[in-house]
Coordinates of N, CA, C and O in Angstrom, one line a residue:
M10 N 0.7 -1.3 -0.5 CA -0.1 0.1 -0.3 C 0.8 1.3 0.8 O 2.2 1.1 0.8
K11 N 0.5 2.6 -1.2 CA 1.1 3.6 -1.0 C 1.1 4.2 0.1 O 2.2 4.8 0.7
I12 N 0.1 4.7 1.2 CA 0.5 4.7 2.6 C 1.7 4.8 3.3 O 2.0 5.4 4.0
L13 N 2.5 2.5 3.3 CA 2.9 2.8 4.6 C 4.1 2.3 3.7 O 4.5 2.6 4.5
T14 N 4.2 2.7 2.6 CA 6.0 3.1 2.2 C 5.7 4.9 2.4 O 6.7 5.2 2.4
S15 N 5.2 5.4 1.7 CA 5.5 6.6 2.4 C 5.7 7.4 3.7 O 6.7 7.7 4.5
L16 N 5.1 6.6 4.7 CA 5.0 6.6 5.6 C 6.2 6.2 6.4 O 6.7 7.2 7.2
N17 N 6.8 5.6 6.4 CA 7.8 3.7 6.5 C 9.2 5.4 5.8 O 9.9 5.3 6.5
K18 N 8.4 6.0 5.0 CA 9.8 7.2 4.1 C 9.9 8.3 5.3 O 11.5 8.5 5.2
L19 N 9.1 8.7 5.7 CA 9.7 10.0 6.6 C 9.8 9.5 7.3 O 10.2 10.3 8.2
N20 N 9.5 8.3 8.5 CA 10.7 7.8 9.8 C 10.5 8.6 10.2 O 10.8 9.2 11.7
P21 N 9.0 8.5 11.2 CA 8.2 9.4 11.5 C 8.8 9.2 13.7 O 9.2 7.9 13.5
D22 N 8.9 10.4 14.2 CA 8.8 9.5 16.6 C 7.6 9.0 15.6 O 7.4 9.1 17.1
V23 N 6.8 9.9 15.6 CA 5.1 10.1 16.7 C 4.4 9.4 15.4 O 4.9 11.0 14.7
L24 N 3.5 9.3 15.5 CA 2.8 8.8 14.6 C 1.0 8.6 15.2 O 0.6 7.6 15.8
L25 N -0.1 9.6 14.8 CA -1.2 9.6 15.5 C -2.0 9.2 14.2 O -2.3 9.3 13.1
F26 N -2.6 8.5 14.9 CA -2.8 7.4 12.7 C -4.4 7.0 13.6 O -5.2 6.7 14.7
E27 N -5.5 7.1 12.9 CA -7.2 7.1 12.9 C -7.2 6.0 12.4 O -7.3 5.7 10.7
A28 N -7.1 5.5 13.3 CA -7.5 3.9 12.1 C -9.1 3.8 11.3 O -10.4 4.6 11.3
P29 N -8.9 3.6 10.1 CA -10.4 3.5 9.2 C -11.5 3.0 8.6 O -11.9 2.5 7.9
M30 N -12.1 3.3 10.2 CA -13.3 2.6 10.9 C -14.5 3.5 9.9 O -15.4 2.1 9.3
L31 N -13.9 3.9 9.6 CA -15.7 5.2 9.2 C -16.0 4.7 7.7 O -17.7 4.1 7.2
K32 N -14.3 4.7 7.2 CA -14.8 4.0 5.9 C -15.7 3.3 5.7 O -16.2 2.5 4.3
D33 N -14.7 1.8 7.0 CA -14.9 0.3 5.7 C -16.1 -0.3 7.0 O -16.6 -1.1 6.8
N34 N -16.5 0.7 7.2 CA -18.3 0.8 8.6 C -19.8 -0.2 7.4 O -19.4 1.0 7.0
G35 N -19.3 -1.2 7.5 CA -20.7 -1.8 6.9 C -20.2 -3.0 6.3 O -21.0 -3.5 4.8
I36 N -18.2 -2.1 5.5 CA -19.0 -3.0 4.0 C -17.9 -4.1 4.1 O -17.5 -4.6 3.7
V37 N -16.3 -3.7 4.7 CA -14.8 -4.4 5.0 C -15.7 -5.6 5.7 O -15.3 -6.4 6.3
G38 N -16.2 -4.8 7.3 CA -16.5 -5.8 8.6 C -14.4 -6.0 9.7 O -13.9 -5.1 9.4
I39 N -15.4 -5.6 11.0 CA -14.2 -4.5 11.6 C -13.0 -5.9 11.9 O -11.9 -5.7 11.7
S40 N -13.1 -7.3 11.3 CA -12.3 -8.0 11.7 C -11.1 -7.4 10.6 O -10.2 -8.0 11.0
N41 N -12.4 -7.7 9.5 CA -11.1 -6.8 8.5 C -10.8 -6.2 9.2 O -9.1 -5.6 7.9
T42 N -10.9 -4.6 9.2 CA -10.2 -3.8 9.2 C -9.1 -3.8 10.5 O -7.9 -3.3 10.0
L43 N -9.2 -4.2 11.6 CA -8.8 -4.5 12.8 C -7.7 -5.4 11.8 O -5.9 -5.3 11.9
S44 N -6.8 -6.7 11.1 CA -6.8 -7.1 10.1 C -5.9 -6.4 9.2 O -4.7 -6.2 9.0
N45 N -6.0 -5.7 8.7 CA -5.7 -5.1 7.8 C -4.4 -3.3 8.1 O -3.6 -3.0 8.4
L46 N -5.4 -3.2 9.4 CA -4.3 -1.9 10.8 C -3.2 -2.5 11.3 O -2.3 -2.4 10.8
E47 N -3.4 -4.3 11.6 CA -2.7 -4.9 11.7 C -1.3 -5.1 10.7 O -0.2 -5.1 11.0
K48 N -1.6 -4.7 9.9 CA -0.2 -4.8 9.2 C -0.1 -3.8 8.9 O 1.3 -3.6 8.3
M49 N -0.8 -2.6 8.6 CA 0.0 -1.5 8.3 C 1.1 -1.4 9.8 O 2.4 -0.9 10.0
I50 N 0.3 -1.9 10.8 CA 1.4 -1.3 12.1 C 2.7 -2.5 12.4 O 3.3 -1.8 13.0
E51 N 2.4 -3.0 11.9 CA 3.8 -4.1 11.7 C 5.0 -4.0 10.7 O 6.0 -3.6 11.5
S52 N 4.1 -3.2 9.6 CA 5.3 -2.6 8.4 C 5.9 -1.2 9.7 O 6.8 -0.7 9.5
W53 N 5.4 -0.2 10.0 CA 5.7 1.4 10.7 C 6.3 0.8 11.1 O 6.8 1.3 11.4
Q54 N 6.4 -0.6 12.1 CA 6.9 -0.6 12.8 C 8.4 -1.4 13.1 O 9.6 -1.3 13.6
A55 N 8.6 -2.2 12.1 CA 9.4 -3.0 11.4 C 10.2 -1.8 11.0 O 11.9 -1.9 10.6
A56 N 9.7 -0.4 10.3 CA 11.1 0.2 10.0 C 11.2 1.5 10.2 O 12.3 2.0 9.8
N57 N 10.4 1.0 11.5 CA 10.7 2.5 12.3 C 11.1 1.5 14.5 O 9.8 2.0 14.5
K58 N 12.0 1.0 14.5 CA 11.5 0.6 16.1 C 11.0 1.5 17.0 O 10.8 1.3 18.0
E59 N 11.0 3.0 17.3 CA 11.2 3.7 17.6 C 10.2 4.1 17.8 O 9.9 5.2 18.5
L60 N 9.9 4.3 17.3 CA 7.8 4.7 16.5 C 7.5 4.6 17.7 O 7.0 4.1 18.2
V61 N 6.7 5.5 18.6 CA 6.3 6.1 19.1 C 4.2 6.4 18.1 O 4.4 7.4 17.3
L62 N 3.6 4.8 18.0 CA 2.2 5.5 17.8 C 1.1 5.0 19.2 O 1.0 4.3 20.0
I63 N 0.5 6.2 18.0 CA -0.7 6.4 19.2 C -2.9 6.4 17.8 O -2.6 6.9 17.2
V64 N -3.4 5.2 18.3 CA -4.3 5.1 17.4 C -5.5 5.3 17.4 O -5.8 5.8 18.9
Q65 N -6.4 6.3 17.1 CA -7.6 7.4 17.4 C -9.1 6.0 16.2 O -8.3 6.0 15.4
P66 N -9.9 6.6 17.0 CA -10.9 5.6 16.5 C -11.2 7.4 15.6 O -10.4 8.7 15.7
P67 N -12.7 7.1 14.0 CA -13.2 7.8 14.1 C -13.9 8.5 14.8 O -14.2 8.4 15.6
I68 N -14.1 10.1 14.2 CA -15.5 10.7 15.4 C -16.4 9.6 15.5 O -17.0 8.7 15.0
P69 N -17.2 9.7 16.4 CA -18.7 8.7 16.8 C -19.6 9.8 16.3 O -19.8 10.3 15.5
L70 N -20.8 8.8 15.9 CA -21.9 8.8 15.1 C -23.4 9.2 15.6 O -22.9 8.3 16.6
H71 N -23.7 9.8 15.6 CA -25.8 10.2 16.7 C -25.8 9.0 16.2 O -26.5 8.5 15.0
A72 N -26.2 7.7 17.2 CA -27.6 6.7 17.2 C -27.0 5.2 15.9 O -27.8 5.1 16.1
A73 N -25.3 5.3 16.4 CA -25.3 4.3 15.5 C -25.9 3.0 16.3 O -25.3 2.9 17.4
I74 N -25.3 1.9 16.1 CA -25.5 0.4 16.4 C -24.8 -0.4 16.6 O -24.2 -0.9 17.5
Y75 N -23.9 -0.4 15.6 CA -22.7 -1.3 14.9 C -21.5 -0.4 15.6 O -20.6 -1.6 16.9
Y76 N -21.1 0.7 14.9 CA -20.3 1.0 15.3 C -19.7 1.0 16.5 O -18.6 1.3 16.7
P77 N -20.0 1.4 17.2 CA -19.6 1.1 19.4 C -18.5 0.8 19.5 O -18.2 0.2 20.2
G78 N -19.4 -0.7 18.8 CA -18.8 -2.0 20.3 C -17.4 -2.1 18.9 O -16.7 -2.2 18.9
E79 N -17.8 -1.5 17.7 CA -16.2 -2.1 16.6 C -15.7 -0.5 17.3 O -14.0 -1.1 17.0
A80 N -15.3 0.5 17.5 CA -14.6 1.1 18.2 C -14.1 0.2 19.9 O -12.7 0.8 19.6
Q81 N -15.3 0.1 20.4 CA -14.3 -0.7 21.8 C -13.7 -1.4 21.2 O -12.4 -2.1 21.9
Q82 N -14.3 -2.8 20.4 CA -12.7 -3.9 19.8 C -11.7 -3.2 19.2 O -10.9 -3.6 19.2
L83 N -11.7 -2.6 18.4 CA -10.6 -1.5 18.6 C -9.3 -1.3 19.9 O -8.5 -1.2 19.3
Q84 N -10.4 -0.8 20.5 CA -9.9 0.0 22.0 C -9.3 -1.3 22.6 O -7.6 -1.5 22.8
Q85 N -9.8 -2.6 22.3 CA -9.0 -3.7 23.0 C -8.4 -4.4 22.3 O -6.9 -5.0 22.6
F86 N -8.3 -4.2 20.8 CA -7.1 -5.1 19.8 C -6.0 -3.7 20.5 O -4.6 -5.0 20.3
M87 N -5.4 -2.6 20.1 CA -4.7 -1.3 20.1 C -3.8 -1.6 21.9 O -3.2 -2.9 21.8
G88 N -4.9 -2.4 23.1 CA -4.6 -2.1 23.8 C -4.0 -4.7 23.9 O -2.2 -4.6 24.7
T89 N -4.1 -4.8 23.2 CA -3.5 -6.3 23.4 C -1.4 -6.3 22.3 O -1.0 -7.4 22.5
K90 N -1.9 -5.4 21.6 CA -0.7 -5.2 20.9 C 0.5 -4.2 21.5 O 1.2 -3.9 20.8
G91 N -0.6 -3.2 22.6 CA 0.8 -3.0 23.7 C 0.6 -1.1 22.6 O 1.7 -0.2 23.4
I92 N -0.1 -0.9 22.3 CA -0.2 0.9 21.5 C -1.3 1.2 22.0 O -2.6 1.3 22.6
T93 N -0.4 2.8 22.2 CA -1.8 3.9 22.8 C -2.9 3.6 21.7 O -3.0 4.1 21.1
Y94 N -4.0 3.4 22.8 CA -5.1 4.0 21.9 C -5.9 5.2 22.6 O -6.4 5.7 23.5
L95 N -6.5 6.8 21.6 CA -6.1 8.0 22.1 C -7.7 7.5 22.2 O -8.6 7.9 21.3
N96 N -9.0 7.6 22.9 CA -10.3 7.4 23.4 C -10.4 9.2 23.4 O -10.4 9.2 25.1
Y97 N -11.3 9.6 22.6 CA -11.4 11.1 23.1 C -12.6 11.0 22.7 O -13.4 11.9 23.4
W98 N -13.4 9.9 22.3 CA -14.6 10.3 22.6 C -16.0 10.4 23.7 O -17.1 10.6 24.1
D99 N -15.2 10.5 24.2 CA -15.2 10.3 26.1 C -16.3 12.0 26.4 O -16.3 12.0 27.1
N100 N -14.9 12.4 25.6 CA -15.1 13.3 25.3 C -17.0 14.4 24.8 O -16.7 15.3 24.6
W101 N -17.1 13.4 23.9 CA -18.8 13.5 23.0 C -19.4 13.2 24.1 O -19.7 12.9 24.7
P102 N -20.9 13.8 23.5 CA -22.0 13.8 24.1 C -22.0 12.2 24.2 O -21.9 11.3 23.1
E103 N -22.8 11.5 24.3 CA -23.1 10.0 24.4 C -24.0 10.8 22.8 O -25.2 10.9 22.1
I104 N -24.2 8.5 22.2 CA -24.4 8.7 20.8 C -25.5 9.0 20.6 O -25.9 9.3 19.5
D105 N -26.4 8.8 21.7 CA -27.8 8.4 20.9 C -28.3 10.3 22.2 O -29.7 10.5 21.4
S106 N -27.7 10.6 22.4 CA -28.6 11.5 23.0 C -28.3 12.9 21.4 O -28.2 13.1 20.5
F107 N -29.9 13.9 22.1 CA -30.4 15.0 20.2 C -29.2 16.0 20.8 O -28.4 16.2 19.3
E108 N -28.2 15.8 21.8 CA -26.7 17.0 22.1 C -26.1 16.7 20.7 O -26.0 17.4 20.0
M109 N -25.9 14.9 20.4 CA -24.7 14.7 20.1 C -24.9 15.4 17.9 O -24.0 15.5 18.1
K110 N -25.8 15.8 17.9 CA -26.4 16.3 16.3 C -25.8 17.8 17.1 O -26.0 18.2 15.0
D111 N -25.4 17.9 18.1 CA -24.8 19.5 17.5 C -22.9 19.3 17.0 O -23.0 20.7 16.7
Y112 N -22.7 18.3 17.9 CA -21.7 18.5 17.3 C -21.3 17.8 15.3 O -19.5 17.5 15.3
L113 N -22.3 17.1 14.7 CA -22.6 16.6 13.3 C -22.9 17.8 12.6 O -23.6 18.5 12.5
T114 N -21.9 17.8 10.6 CA -23.1 18.0 9.9 C -23.6 17.0 9.4 O -23.2 15.9 10.6
D115 N -24.7 17.5 9.2 CA -26.0 17.0 8.5 C -25.3 15.2 7.4 O -26.1 14.6 7.5
D116 N -24.5 15.2 7.3 CA -23.6 14.0 6.7 C -22.5 13.7 7.3 O -21.8 13.0 7.3
N117 N -23.1 13.7 8.3 CA -22.3 13.1 10.4 C -20.6 12.8 10.2 O -20.1 12.5 9.8
K118 N -20.7 14.6 9.8 CA -18.7 14.7 10.0 C -18.7 15.3 10.7 O -19.3 16.4 11.4
A119 N -17.7 16.1 11.6 CA -17.4 16.8 12.9 C -17.9 18.2 11.7 O -17.7 18.2 10.9
N120 N -18.5 18.5 12.9 CA -18.7 21.1 12.7 C -18.2 20.8 13.4 O -16.4 20.6 14.2
E121 N -17.6 21.7 13.4 CA -16.7 22.6 14.1 C -16.5 22.9 15.2 O -15.4 22.7 16.5
E122 N -17.7 22.8 15.6 CA -17.1 22.7 17.4 C -17.0 20.6 17.6 O -17.0 20.3 19.0
G123 N -17.2 19.9 17.0 CA -16.8 18.8 16.9 C -15.0 18.8 16.8 O -14.4 17.7 17.6
F124 N -14.3 19.4 15.7 CA -13.9 19.3 15.8 C -12.9 20.4 17.5 O -11.4 19.9 17.0
S125 N -13.7 21.4 17.1 CA -13.2 21.1 19.2 C -12.8 20.4 20.4 O -11.8 20.6 20.7
V126 N -13.7 19.3 20.1 CA -13.7 18.4 20.6 C -11.5 17.3 20.8 O -11.4 16.6 21.7

């Protein structure tokens, strides 16, 4: 994958990476997403033994059904790999709350308030 090669050439000290779960949601399946993510992580770590890797989920979505569980699986997976998981979802309103809509655009992207979180 081009992203693996590009990042490996940059040789970063710290990499904050957003897992590709949102685009994969409902299409690829969480087990495939985690498998793909594992390959990416292994490539980055092999290229740079000193890399500090931090993984975060994509933004939460209002009234999502399966997606929160997949984010939990991502968090658990990162724990088994000894990788720091940035759980910023705790700073957002509950996904079922009406307030959550204040943080998202009509097409479920973070608006200005969502980005500020």
